[in-house]
PDB file of C-alpha atoms and ligand atoms in Angstrom:
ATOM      1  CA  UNK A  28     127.273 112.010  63.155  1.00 63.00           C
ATOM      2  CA  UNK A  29     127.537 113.970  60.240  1.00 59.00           C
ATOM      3  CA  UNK A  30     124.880 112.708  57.565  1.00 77.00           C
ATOM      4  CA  UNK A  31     121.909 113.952  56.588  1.00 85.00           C
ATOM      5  CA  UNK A  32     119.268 111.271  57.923  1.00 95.00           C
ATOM      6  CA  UNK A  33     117.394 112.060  61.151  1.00 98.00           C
ATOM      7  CA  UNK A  34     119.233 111.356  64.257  1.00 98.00           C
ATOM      8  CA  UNK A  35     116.962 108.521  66.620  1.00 98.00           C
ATOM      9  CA  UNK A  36     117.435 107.881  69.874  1.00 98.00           C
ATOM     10  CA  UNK A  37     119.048 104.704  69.075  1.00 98.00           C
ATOM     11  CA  UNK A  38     121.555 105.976  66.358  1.00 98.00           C
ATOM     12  CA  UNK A  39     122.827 108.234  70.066  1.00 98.00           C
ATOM     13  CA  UNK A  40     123.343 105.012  71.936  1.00 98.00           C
ATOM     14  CA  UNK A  41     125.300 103.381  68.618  1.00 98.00           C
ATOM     15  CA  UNK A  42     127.333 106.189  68.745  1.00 98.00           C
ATOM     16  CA  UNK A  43     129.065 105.212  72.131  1.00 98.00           C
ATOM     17  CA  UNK A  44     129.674 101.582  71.034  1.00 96.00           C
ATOM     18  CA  UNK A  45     131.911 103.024  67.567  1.00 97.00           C
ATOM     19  CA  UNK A  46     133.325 105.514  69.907  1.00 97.00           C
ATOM     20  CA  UNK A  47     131.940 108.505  68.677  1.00 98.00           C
ATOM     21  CA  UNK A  48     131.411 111.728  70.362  1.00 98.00           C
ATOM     22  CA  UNK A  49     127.797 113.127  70.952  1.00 98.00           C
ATOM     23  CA  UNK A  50     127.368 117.036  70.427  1.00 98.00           C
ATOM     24  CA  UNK A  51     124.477 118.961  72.599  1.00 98.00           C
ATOM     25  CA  UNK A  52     123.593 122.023  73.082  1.00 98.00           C
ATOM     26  CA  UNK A  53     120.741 124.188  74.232  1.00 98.00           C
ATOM     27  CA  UNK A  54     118.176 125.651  71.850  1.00 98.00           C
ATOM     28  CA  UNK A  55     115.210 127.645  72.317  1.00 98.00           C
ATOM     29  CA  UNK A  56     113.706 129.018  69.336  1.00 98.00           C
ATOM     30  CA  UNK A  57     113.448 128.128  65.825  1.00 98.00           C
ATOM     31  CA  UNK A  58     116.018 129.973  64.176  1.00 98.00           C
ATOM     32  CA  UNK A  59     119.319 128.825  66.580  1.00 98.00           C
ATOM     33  CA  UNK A  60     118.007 125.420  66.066  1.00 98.00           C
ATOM     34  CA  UNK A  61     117.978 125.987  62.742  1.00 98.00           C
ATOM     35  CA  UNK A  62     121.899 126.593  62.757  1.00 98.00           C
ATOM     36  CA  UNK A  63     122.811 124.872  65.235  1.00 98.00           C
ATOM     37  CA  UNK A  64     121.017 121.923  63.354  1.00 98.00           C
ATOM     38  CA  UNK A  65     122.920 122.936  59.938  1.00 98.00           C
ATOM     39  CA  UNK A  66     125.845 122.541  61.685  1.00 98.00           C
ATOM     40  CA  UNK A  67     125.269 119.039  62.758  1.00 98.00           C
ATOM     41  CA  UNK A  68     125.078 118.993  66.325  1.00 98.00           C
ATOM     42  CA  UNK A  69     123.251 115.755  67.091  1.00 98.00           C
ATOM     43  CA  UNK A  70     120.910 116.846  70.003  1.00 98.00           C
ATOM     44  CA  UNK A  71     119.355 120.304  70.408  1.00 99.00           C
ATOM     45  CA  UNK A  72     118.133 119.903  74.531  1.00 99.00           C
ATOM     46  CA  UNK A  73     115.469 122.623  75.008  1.00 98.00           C
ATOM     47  CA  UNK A  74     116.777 123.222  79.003  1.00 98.00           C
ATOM     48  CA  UNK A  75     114.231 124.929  81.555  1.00 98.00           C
ATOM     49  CA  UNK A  76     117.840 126.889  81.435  1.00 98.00           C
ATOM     50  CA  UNK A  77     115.305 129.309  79.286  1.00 98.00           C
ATOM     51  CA  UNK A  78     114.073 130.482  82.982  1.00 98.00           C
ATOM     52  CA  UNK A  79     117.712 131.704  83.193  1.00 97.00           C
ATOM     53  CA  UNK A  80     118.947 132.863  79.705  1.00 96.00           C
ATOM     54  CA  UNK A  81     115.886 134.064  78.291  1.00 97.00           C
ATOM     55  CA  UNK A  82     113.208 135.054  81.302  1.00 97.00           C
ATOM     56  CA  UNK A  83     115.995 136.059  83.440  1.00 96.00           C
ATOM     57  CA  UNK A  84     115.417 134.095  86.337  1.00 96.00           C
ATOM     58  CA  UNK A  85     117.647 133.372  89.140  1.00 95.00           C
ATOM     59  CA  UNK A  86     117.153 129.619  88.514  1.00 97.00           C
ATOM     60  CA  UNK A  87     115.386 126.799  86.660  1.00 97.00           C
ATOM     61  CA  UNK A  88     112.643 126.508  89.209  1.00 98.00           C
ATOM     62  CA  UNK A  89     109.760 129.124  87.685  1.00 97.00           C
ATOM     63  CA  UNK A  90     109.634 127.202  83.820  1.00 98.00           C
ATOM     64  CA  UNK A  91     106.133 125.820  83.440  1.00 98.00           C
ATOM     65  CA  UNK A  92     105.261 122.983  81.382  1.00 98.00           C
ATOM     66  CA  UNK A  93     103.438 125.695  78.983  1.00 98.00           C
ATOM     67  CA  UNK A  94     106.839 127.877  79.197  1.00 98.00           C
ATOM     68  CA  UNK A  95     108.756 124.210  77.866  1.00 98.00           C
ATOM     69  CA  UNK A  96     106.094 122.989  75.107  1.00 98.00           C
ATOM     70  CA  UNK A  97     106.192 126.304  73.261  1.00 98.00           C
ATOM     71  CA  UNK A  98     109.879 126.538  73.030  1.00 98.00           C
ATOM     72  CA  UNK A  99     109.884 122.712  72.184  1.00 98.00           C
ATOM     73  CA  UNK A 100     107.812 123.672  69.646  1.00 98.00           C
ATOM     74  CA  UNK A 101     109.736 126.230  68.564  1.00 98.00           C
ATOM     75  CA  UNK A 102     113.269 123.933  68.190  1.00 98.00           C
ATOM     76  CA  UNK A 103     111.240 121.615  66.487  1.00 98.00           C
ATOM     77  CA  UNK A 104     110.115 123.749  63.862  1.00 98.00           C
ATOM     78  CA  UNK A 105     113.653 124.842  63.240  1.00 98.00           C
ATOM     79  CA  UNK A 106     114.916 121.291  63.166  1.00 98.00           C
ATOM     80  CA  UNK A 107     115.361 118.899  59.894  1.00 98.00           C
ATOM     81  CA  UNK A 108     118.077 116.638  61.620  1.00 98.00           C
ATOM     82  CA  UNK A 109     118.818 117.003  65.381  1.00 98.00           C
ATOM     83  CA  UNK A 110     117.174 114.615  67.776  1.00 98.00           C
ATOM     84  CA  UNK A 111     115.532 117.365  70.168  1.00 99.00           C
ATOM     85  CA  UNK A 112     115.147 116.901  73.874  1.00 99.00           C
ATOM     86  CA  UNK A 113     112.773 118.511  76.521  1.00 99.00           C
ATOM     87  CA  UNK A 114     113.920 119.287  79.907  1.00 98.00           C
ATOM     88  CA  UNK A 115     110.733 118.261  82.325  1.00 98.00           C
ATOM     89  CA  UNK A 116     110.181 121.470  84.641  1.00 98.00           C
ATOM     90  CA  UNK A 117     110.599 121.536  88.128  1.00 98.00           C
ATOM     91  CA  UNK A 118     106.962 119.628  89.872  1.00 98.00           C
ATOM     92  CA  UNK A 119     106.325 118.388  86.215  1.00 98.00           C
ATOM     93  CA  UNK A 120     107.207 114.943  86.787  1.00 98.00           C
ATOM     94  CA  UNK A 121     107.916 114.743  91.122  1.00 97.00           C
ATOM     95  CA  UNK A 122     104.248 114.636  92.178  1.00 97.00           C
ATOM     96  CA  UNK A 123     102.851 111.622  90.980  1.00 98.00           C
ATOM     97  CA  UNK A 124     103.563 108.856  87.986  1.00 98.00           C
ATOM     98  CA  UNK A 125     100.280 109.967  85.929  1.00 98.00           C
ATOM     99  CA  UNK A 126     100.853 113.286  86.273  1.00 98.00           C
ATOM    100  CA  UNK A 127     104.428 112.926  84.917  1.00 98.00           C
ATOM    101  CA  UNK A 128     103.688 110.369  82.477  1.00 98.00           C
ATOM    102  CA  UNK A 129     101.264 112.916  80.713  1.00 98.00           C
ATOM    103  CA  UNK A 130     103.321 115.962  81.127  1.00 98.00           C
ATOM    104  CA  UNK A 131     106.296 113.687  79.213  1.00 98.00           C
ATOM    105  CA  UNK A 132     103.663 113.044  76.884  1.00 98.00           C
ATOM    106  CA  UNK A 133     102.455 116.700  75.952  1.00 98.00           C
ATOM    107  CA  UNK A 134     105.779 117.381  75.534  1.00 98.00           C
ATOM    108  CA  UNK A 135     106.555 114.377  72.473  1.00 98.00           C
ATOM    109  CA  UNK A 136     102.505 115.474  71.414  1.00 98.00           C
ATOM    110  CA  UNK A 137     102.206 119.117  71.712  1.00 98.00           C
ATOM    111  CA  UNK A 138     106.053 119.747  71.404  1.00 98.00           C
ATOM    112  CA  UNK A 139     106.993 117.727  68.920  1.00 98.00           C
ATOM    113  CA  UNK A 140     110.408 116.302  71.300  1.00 98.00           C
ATOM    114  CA  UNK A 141     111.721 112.601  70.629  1.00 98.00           C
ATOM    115  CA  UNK A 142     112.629 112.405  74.098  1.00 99.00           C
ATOM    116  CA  UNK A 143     112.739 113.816  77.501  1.00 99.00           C
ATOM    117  CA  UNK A 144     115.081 114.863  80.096  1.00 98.00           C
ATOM    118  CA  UNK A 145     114.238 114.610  84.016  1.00 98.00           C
ATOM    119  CA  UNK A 146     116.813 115.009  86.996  1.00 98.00           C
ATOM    120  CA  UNK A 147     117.386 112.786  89.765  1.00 97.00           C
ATOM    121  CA  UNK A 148     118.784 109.371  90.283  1.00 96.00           C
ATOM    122  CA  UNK A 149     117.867 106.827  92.751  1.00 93.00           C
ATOM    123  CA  UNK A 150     114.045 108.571  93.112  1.00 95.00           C
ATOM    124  CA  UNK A 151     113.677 108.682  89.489  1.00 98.00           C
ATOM    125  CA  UNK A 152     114.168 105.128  88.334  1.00 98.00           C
ATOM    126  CA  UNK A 153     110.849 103.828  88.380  1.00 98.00           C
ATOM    127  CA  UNK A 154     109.747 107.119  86.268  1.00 98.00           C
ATOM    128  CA  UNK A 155     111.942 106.145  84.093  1.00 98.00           C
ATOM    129  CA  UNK A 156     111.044 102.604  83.760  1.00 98.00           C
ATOM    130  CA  UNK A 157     107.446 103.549  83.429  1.00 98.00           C
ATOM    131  CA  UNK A 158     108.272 106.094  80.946  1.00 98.00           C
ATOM    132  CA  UNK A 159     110.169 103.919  78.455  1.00 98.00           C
ATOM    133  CA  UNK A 160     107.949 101.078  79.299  1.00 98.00           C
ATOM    134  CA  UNK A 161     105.423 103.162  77.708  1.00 98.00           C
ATOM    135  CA  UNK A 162     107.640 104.642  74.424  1.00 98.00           C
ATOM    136  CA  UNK A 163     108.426 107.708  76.024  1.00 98.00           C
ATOM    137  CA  UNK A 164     112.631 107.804  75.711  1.00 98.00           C
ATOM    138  CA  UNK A 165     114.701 109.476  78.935  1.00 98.00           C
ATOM    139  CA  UNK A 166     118.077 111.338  79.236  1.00 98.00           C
ATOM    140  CA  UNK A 167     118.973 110.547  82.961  1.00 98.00           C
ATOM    141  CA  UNK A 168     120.684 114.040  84.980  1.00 98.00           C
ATOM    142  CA  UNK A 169     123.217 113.256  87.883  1.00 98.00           C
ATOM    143  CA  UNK A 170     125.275 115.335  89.920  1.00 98.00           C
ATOM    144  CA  UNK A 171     124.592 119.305  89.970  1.00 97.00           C
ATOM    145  CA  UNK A 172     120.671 119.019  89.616  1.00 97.00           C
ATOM    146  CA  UNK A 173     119.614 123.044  89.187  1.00 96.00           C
ATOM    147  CA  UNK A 174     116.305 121.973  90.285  1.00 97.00           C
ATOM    148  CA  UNK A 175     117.468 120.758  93.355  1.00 95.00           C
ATOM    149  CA  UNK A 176     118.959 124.093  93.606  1.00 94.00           C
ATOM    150  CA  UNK A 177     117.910 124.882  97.969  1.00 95.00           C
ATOM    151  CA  UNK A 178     118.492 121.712  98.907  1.00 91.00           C
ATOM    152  CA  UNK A 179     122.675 121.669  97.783  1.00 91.00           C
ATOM    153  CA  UNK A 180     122.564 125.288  98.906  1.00 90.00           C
ATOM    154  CA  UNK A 181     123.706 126.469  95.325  1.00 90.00           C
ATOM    155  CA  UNK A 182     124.783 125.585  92.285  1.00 92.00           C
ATOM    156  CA  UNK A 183     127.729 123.474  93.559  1.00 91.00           C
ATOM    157  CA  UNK A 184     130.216 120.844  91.881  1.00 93.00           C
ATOM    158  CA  UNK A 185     128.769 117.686  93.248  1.00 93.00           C
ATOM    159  CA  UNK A 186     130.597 113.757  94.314  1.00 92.00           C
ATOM    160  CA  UNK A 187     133.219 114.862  95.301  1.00 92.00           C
ATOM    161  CA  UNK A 188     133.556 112.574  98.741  1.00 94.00           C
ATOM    162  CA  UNK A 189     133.870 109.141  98.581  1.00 95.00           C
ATOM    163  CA  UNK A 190     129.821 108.346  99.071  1.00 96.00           C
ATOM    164  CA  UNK A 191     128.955 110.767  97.221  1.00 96.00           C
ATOM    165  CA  UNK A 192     130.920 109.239  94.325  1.00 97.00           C
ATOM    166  CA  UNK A 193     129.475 105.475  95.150  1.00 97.00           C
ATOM    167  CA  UNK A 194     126.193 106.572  95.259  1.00 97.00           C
ATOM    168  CA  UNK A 195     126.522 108.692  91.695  1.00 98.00           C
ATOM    169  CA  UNK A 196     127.979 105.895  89.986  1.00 98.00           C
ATOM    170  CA  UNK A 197     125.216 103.663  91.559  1.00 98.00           C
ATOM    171  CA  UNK A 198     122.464 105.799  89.705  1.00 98.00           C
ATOM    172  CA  UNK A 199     124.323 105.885  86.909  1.00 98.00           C
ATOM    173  CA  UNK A 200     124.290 102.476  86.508  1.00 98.00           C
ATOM    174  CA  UNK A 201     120.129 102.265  87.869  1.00 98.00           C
ATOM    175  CA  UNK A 202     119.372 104.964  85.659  1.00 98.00           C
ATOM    176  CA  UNK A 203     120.487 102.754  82.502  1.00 98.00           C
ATOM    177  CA  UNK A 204     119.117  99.899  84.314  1.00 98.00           C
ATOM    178  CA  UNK A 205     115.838 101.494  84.094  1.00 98.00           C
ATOM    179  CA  UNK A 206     115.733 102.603  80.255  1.00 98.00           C
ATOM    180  CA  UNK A 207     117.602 105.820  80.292  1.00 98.00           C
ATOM    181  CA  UNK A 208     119.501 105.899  76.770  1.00 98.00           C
ATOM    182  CA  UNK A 209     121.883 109.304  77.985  1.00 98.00           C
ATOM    183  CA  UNK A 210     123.050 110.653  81.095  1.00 98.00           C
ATOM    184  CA  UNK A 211     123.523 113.974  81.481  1.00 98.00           C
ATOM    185  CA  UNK A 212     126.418 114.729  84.357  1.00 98.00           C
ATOM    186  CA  UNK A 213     127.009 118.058  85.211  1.00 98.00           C
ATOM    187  CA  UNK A 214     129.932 120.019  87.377  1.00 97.00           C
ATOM    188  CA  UNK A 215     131.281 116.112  89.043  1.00 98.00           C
ATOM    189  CA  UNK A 216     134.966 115.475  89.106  1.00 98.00           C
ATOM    190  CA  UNK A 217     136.947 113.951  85.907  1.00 98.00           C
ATOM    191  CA  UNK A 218     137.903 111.296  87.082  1.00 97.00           C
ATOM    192  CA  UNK A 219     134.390 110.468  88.726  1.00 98.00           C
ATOM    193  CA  UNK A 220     132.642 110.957  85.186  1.00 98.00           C
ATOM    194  CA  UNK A 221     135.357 108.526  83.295  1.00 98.00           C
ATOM    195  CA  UNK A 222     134.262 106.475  85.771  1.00 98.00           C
ATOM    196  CA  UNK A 223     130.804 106.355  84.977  1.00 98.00           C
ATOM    197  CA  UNK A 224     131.405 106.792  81.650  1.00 98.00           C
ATOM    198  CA  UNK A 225     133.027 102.929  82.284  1.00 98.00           C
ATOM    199  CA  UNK A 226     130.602 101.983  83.736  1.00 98.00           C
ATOM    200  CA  UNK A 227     127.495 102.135  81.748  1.00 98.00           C
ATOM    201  CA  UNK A 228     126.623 101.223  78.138  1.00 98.00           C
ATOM    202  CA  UNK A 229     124.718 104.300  77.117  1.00 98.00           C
ATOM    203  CA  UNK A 230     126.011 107.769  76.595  1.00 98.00           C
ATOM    204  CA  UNK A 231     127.134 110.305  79.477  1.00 98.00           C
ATOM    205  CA  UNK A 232     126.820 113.790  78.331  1.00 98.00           C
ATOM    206  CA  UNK A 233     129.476 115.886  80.613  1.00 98.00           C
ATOM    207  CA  UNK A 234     128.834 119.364  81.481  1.00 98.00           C
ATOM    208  CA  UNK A 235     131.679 120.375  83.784  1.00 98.00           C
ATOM    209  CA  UNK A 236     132.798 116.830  84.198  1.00 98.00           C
ATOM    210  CA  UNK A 237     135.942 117.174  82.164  1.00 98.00           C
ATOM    211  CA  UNK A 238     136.645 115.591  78.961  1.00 98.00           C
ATOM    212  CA  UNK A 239     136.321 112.054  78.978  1.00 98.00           C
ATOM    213  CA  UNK A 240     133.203 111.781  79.048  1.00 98.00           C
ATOM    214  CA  UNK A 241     130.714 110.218  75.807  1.00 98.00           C
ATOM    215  CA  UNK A 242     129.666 113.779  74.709  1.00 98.00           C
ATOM    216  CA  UNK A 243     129.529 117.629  75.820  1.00 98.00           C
ATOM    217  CA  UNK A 244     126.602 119.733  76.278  1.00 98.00           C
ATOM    218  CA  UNK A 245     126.774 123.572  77.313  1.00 98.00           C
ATOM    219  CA  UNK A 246     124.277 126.165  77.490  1.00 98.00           C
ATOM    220  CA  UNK A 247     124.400 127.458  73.626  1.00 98.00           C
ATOM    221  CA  UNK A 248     124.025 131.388  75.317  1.00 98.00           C
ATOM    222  CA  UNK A 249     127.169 130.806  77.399  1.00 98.00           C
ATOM    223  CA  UNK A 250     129.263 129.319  74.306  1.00 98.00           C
ATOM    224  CA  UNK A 251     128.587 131.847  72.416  1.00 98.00           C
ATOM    225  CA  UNK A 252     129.442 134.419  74.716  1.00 98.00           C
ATOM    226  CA  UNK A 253     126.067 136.260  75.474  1.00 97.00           C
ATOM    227  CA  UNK A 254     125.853 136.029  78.873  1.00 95.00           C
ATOM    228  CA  UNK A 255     127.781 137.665  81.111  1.00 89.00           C
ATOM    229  CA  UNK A 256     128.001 135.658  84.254  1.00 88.00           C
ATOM    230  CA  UNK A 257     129.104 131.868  83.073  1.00 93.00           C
ATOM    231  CA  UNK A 258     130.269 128.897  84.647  1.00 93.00           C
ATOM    232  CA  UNK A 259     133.915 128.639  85.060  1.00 93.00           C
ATOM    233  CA  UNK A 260     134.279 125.488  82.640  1.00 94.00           C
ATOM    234  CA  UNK A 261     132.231 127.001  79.907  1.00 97.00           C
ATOM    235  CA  UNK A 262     134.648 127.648  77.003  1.00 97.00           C
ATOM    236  CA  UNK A 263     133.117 130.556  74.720  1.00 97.00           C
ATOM    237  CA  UNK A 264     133.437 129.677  70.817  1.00 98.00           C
ATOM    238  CA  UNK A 265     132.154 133.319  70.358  1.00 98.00           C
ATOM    239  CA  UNK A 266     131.915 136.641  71.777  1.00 98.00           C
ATOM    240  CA  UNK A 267     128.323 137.811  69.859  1.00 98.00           C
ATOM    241  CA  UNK A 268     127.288 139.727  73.363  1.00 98.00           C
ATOM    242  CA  UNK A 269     130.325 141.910  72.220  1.00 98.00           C
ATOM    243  CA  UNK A 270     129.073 141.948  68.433  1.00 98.00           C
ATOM    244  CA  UNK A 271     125.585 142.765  69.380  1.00 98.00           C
ATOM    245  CA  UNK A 272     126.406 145.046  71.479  1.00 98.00           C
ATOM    246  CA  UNK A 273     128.504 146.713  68.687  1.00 98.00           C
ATOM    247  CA  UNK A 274     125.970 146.776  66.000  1.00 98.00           C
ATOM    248  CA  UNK A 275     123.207 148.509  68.228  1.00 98.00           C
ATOM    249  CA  UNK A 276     125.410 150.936  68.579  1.00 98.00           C
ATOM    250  CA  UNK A 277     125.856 151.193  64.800  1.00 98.00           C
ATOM    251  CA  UNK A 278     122.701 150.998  64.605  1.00 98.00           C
ATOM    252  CA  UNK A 279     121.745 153.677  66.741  1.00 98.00           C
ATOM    253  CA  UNK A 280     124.578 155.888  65.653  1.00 98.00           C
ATOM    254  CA  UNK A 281     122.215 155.474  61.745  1.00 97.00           C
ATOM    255  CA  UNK A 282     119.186 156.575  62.893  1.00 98.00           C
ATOM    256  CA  UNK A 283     120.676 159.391  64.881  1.00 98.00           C
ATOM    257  CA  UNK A 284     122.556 161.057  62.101  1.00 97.00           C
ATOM    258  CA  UNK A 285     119.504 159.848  59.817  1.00 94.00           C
ATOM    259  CA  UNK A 286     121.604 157.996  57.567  1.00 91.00           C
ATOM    260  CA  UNK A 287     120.110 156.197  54.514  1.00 87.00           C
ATOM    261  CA  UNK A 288     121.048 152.387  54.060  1.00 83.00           C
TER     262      UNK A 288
HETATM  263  O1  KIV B 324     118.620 123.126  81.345  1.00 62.53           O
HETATM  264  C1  KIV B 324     119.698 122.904  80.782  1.00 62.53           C
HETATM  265  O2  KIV B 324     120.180 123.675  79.938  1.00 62.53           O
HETATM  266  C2  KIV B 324     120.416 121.684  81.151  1.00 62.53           C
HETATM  267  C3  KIV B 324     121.819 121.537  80.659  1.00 62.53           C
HETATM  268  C4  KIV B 324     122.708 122.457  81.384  1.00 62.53           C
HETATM  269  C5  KIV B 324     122.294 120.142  80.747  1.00 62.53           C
HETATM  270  O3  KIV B 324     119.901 120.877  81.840  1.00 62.53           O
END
């Protein structure tokens, strides 16, 4: 989507019915929301990926629900167009339903997101359902779930045997069932996400599930080349880790010969 006017939660679930591709990517502070929302991507997702990219962490698990509403806050504040999403930290949203539906809730009151994005399938349904039941909009996550990080014993491509494909495309299909309008599916097979992507009526959002799925998302860091250690299906549309690195060394080189601007 390319205009001007606000993109709603409902504009993303028109755009699979005319066929047209939904852009993501990851934002965490005003000003890269602020381009990446000039440049008309349609959802800015502030991921607990921040744990990662910006704390440093070895995973998602540490992000606190303080750590998510400030950098929602943040994207927000940067944003004119882009529908922004929250990622719900890890134990934000697994312990009980009031305790989740409130956490989703500070982060649409105190964060200023349209909608939120939790991970798990068959456990999560009734969230869900309770969750839009109640206004709050949900981006479903299948397959690699970082959160679920020890239990897969890394960060693994998932459904790749045959019931571990049935029962993906099963959730899938609960997920929308229950009131998710996107799915997010990240690191499955192709031909296991053009499956889903069949299968269901609302958006899937691949990340390392090939191409043919409803839209792309990536970790905005990793596209544009900042991190070192990425993903092997993470295409870089940049190399600014390279150009950074270059002008703080121009930079330094100024002050040490005490050049004038
Ligand atoms: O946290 C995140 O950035 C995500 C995307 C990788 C989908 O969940």
């Amino acid at each position: 989507m390319t205009d001007n006017k606000p993109v709603r939660v409902p504009d993303i679930i028109a755009m699979k019915a005319r066929g047209e591709s939904v852009t993501v990517l990851t934002a965490y502070d005003a000003t890269m929301a602020g381009i990446f929302d000039q440049a008309g991507i349609d959802i800015l997702l502030v991921g607990d990926s921040l744990g990662m990219v910006l704390h440093g962490e070895e995973n998602t698990l540490d992000v606190s629900m303080e750590d998510m509403i400030r950098h929602t806050r943040a994207v927000r504040r940067g944003t004119r167009r882009a529908l922004v999403v929250a990622d719900m930290p890890f134990l934000s949203y697994q312990a009980s339903f009031p305790e989740a539906i409130r956490n989703a809730g500070r982060l649409l009151q105190k964060g200023g997101a349209a909608a939120v994005k939790i991970e798990g399938g068959a456990t999560m349904t009734l969230l869900v359902e309770r969750l839009t039941s109640i206004g709050i909009p949900v981006m479903g996550h299948l397959g690699l779930l970082p959160q679920s990080v020890h239990q897969v014993g890394g960060f693994r491509r998932q459904g790749s045997e045959k019931n571990a494909r049935n029962k993906l495309i099963a959730e899938a299909i609960a997920l929308e069932e229950a009131g998710a309008f996107s799915i997010v599916l990240e690191c499955i097979p192709d031909d296991l996400a053009e499956e889903i992507t069949r299968q269901v009526r609302v958006p899937t959002i691949g990340i390392g599930a090939g191409p043919h799925c409803d839209g792309q998302v990536l970790v905005s860091y990793d596209m544009l080349g900042m991190t070192e250690k990425t993903p092997p299906f993470v295409k870089k549309y940049a190399q600014l880790g390279k150009a950074m690195t270059e002008a703080a060394l121009a930079f330094a080189k100024d002050v040490k010969a005490r050049a004038k601007k």
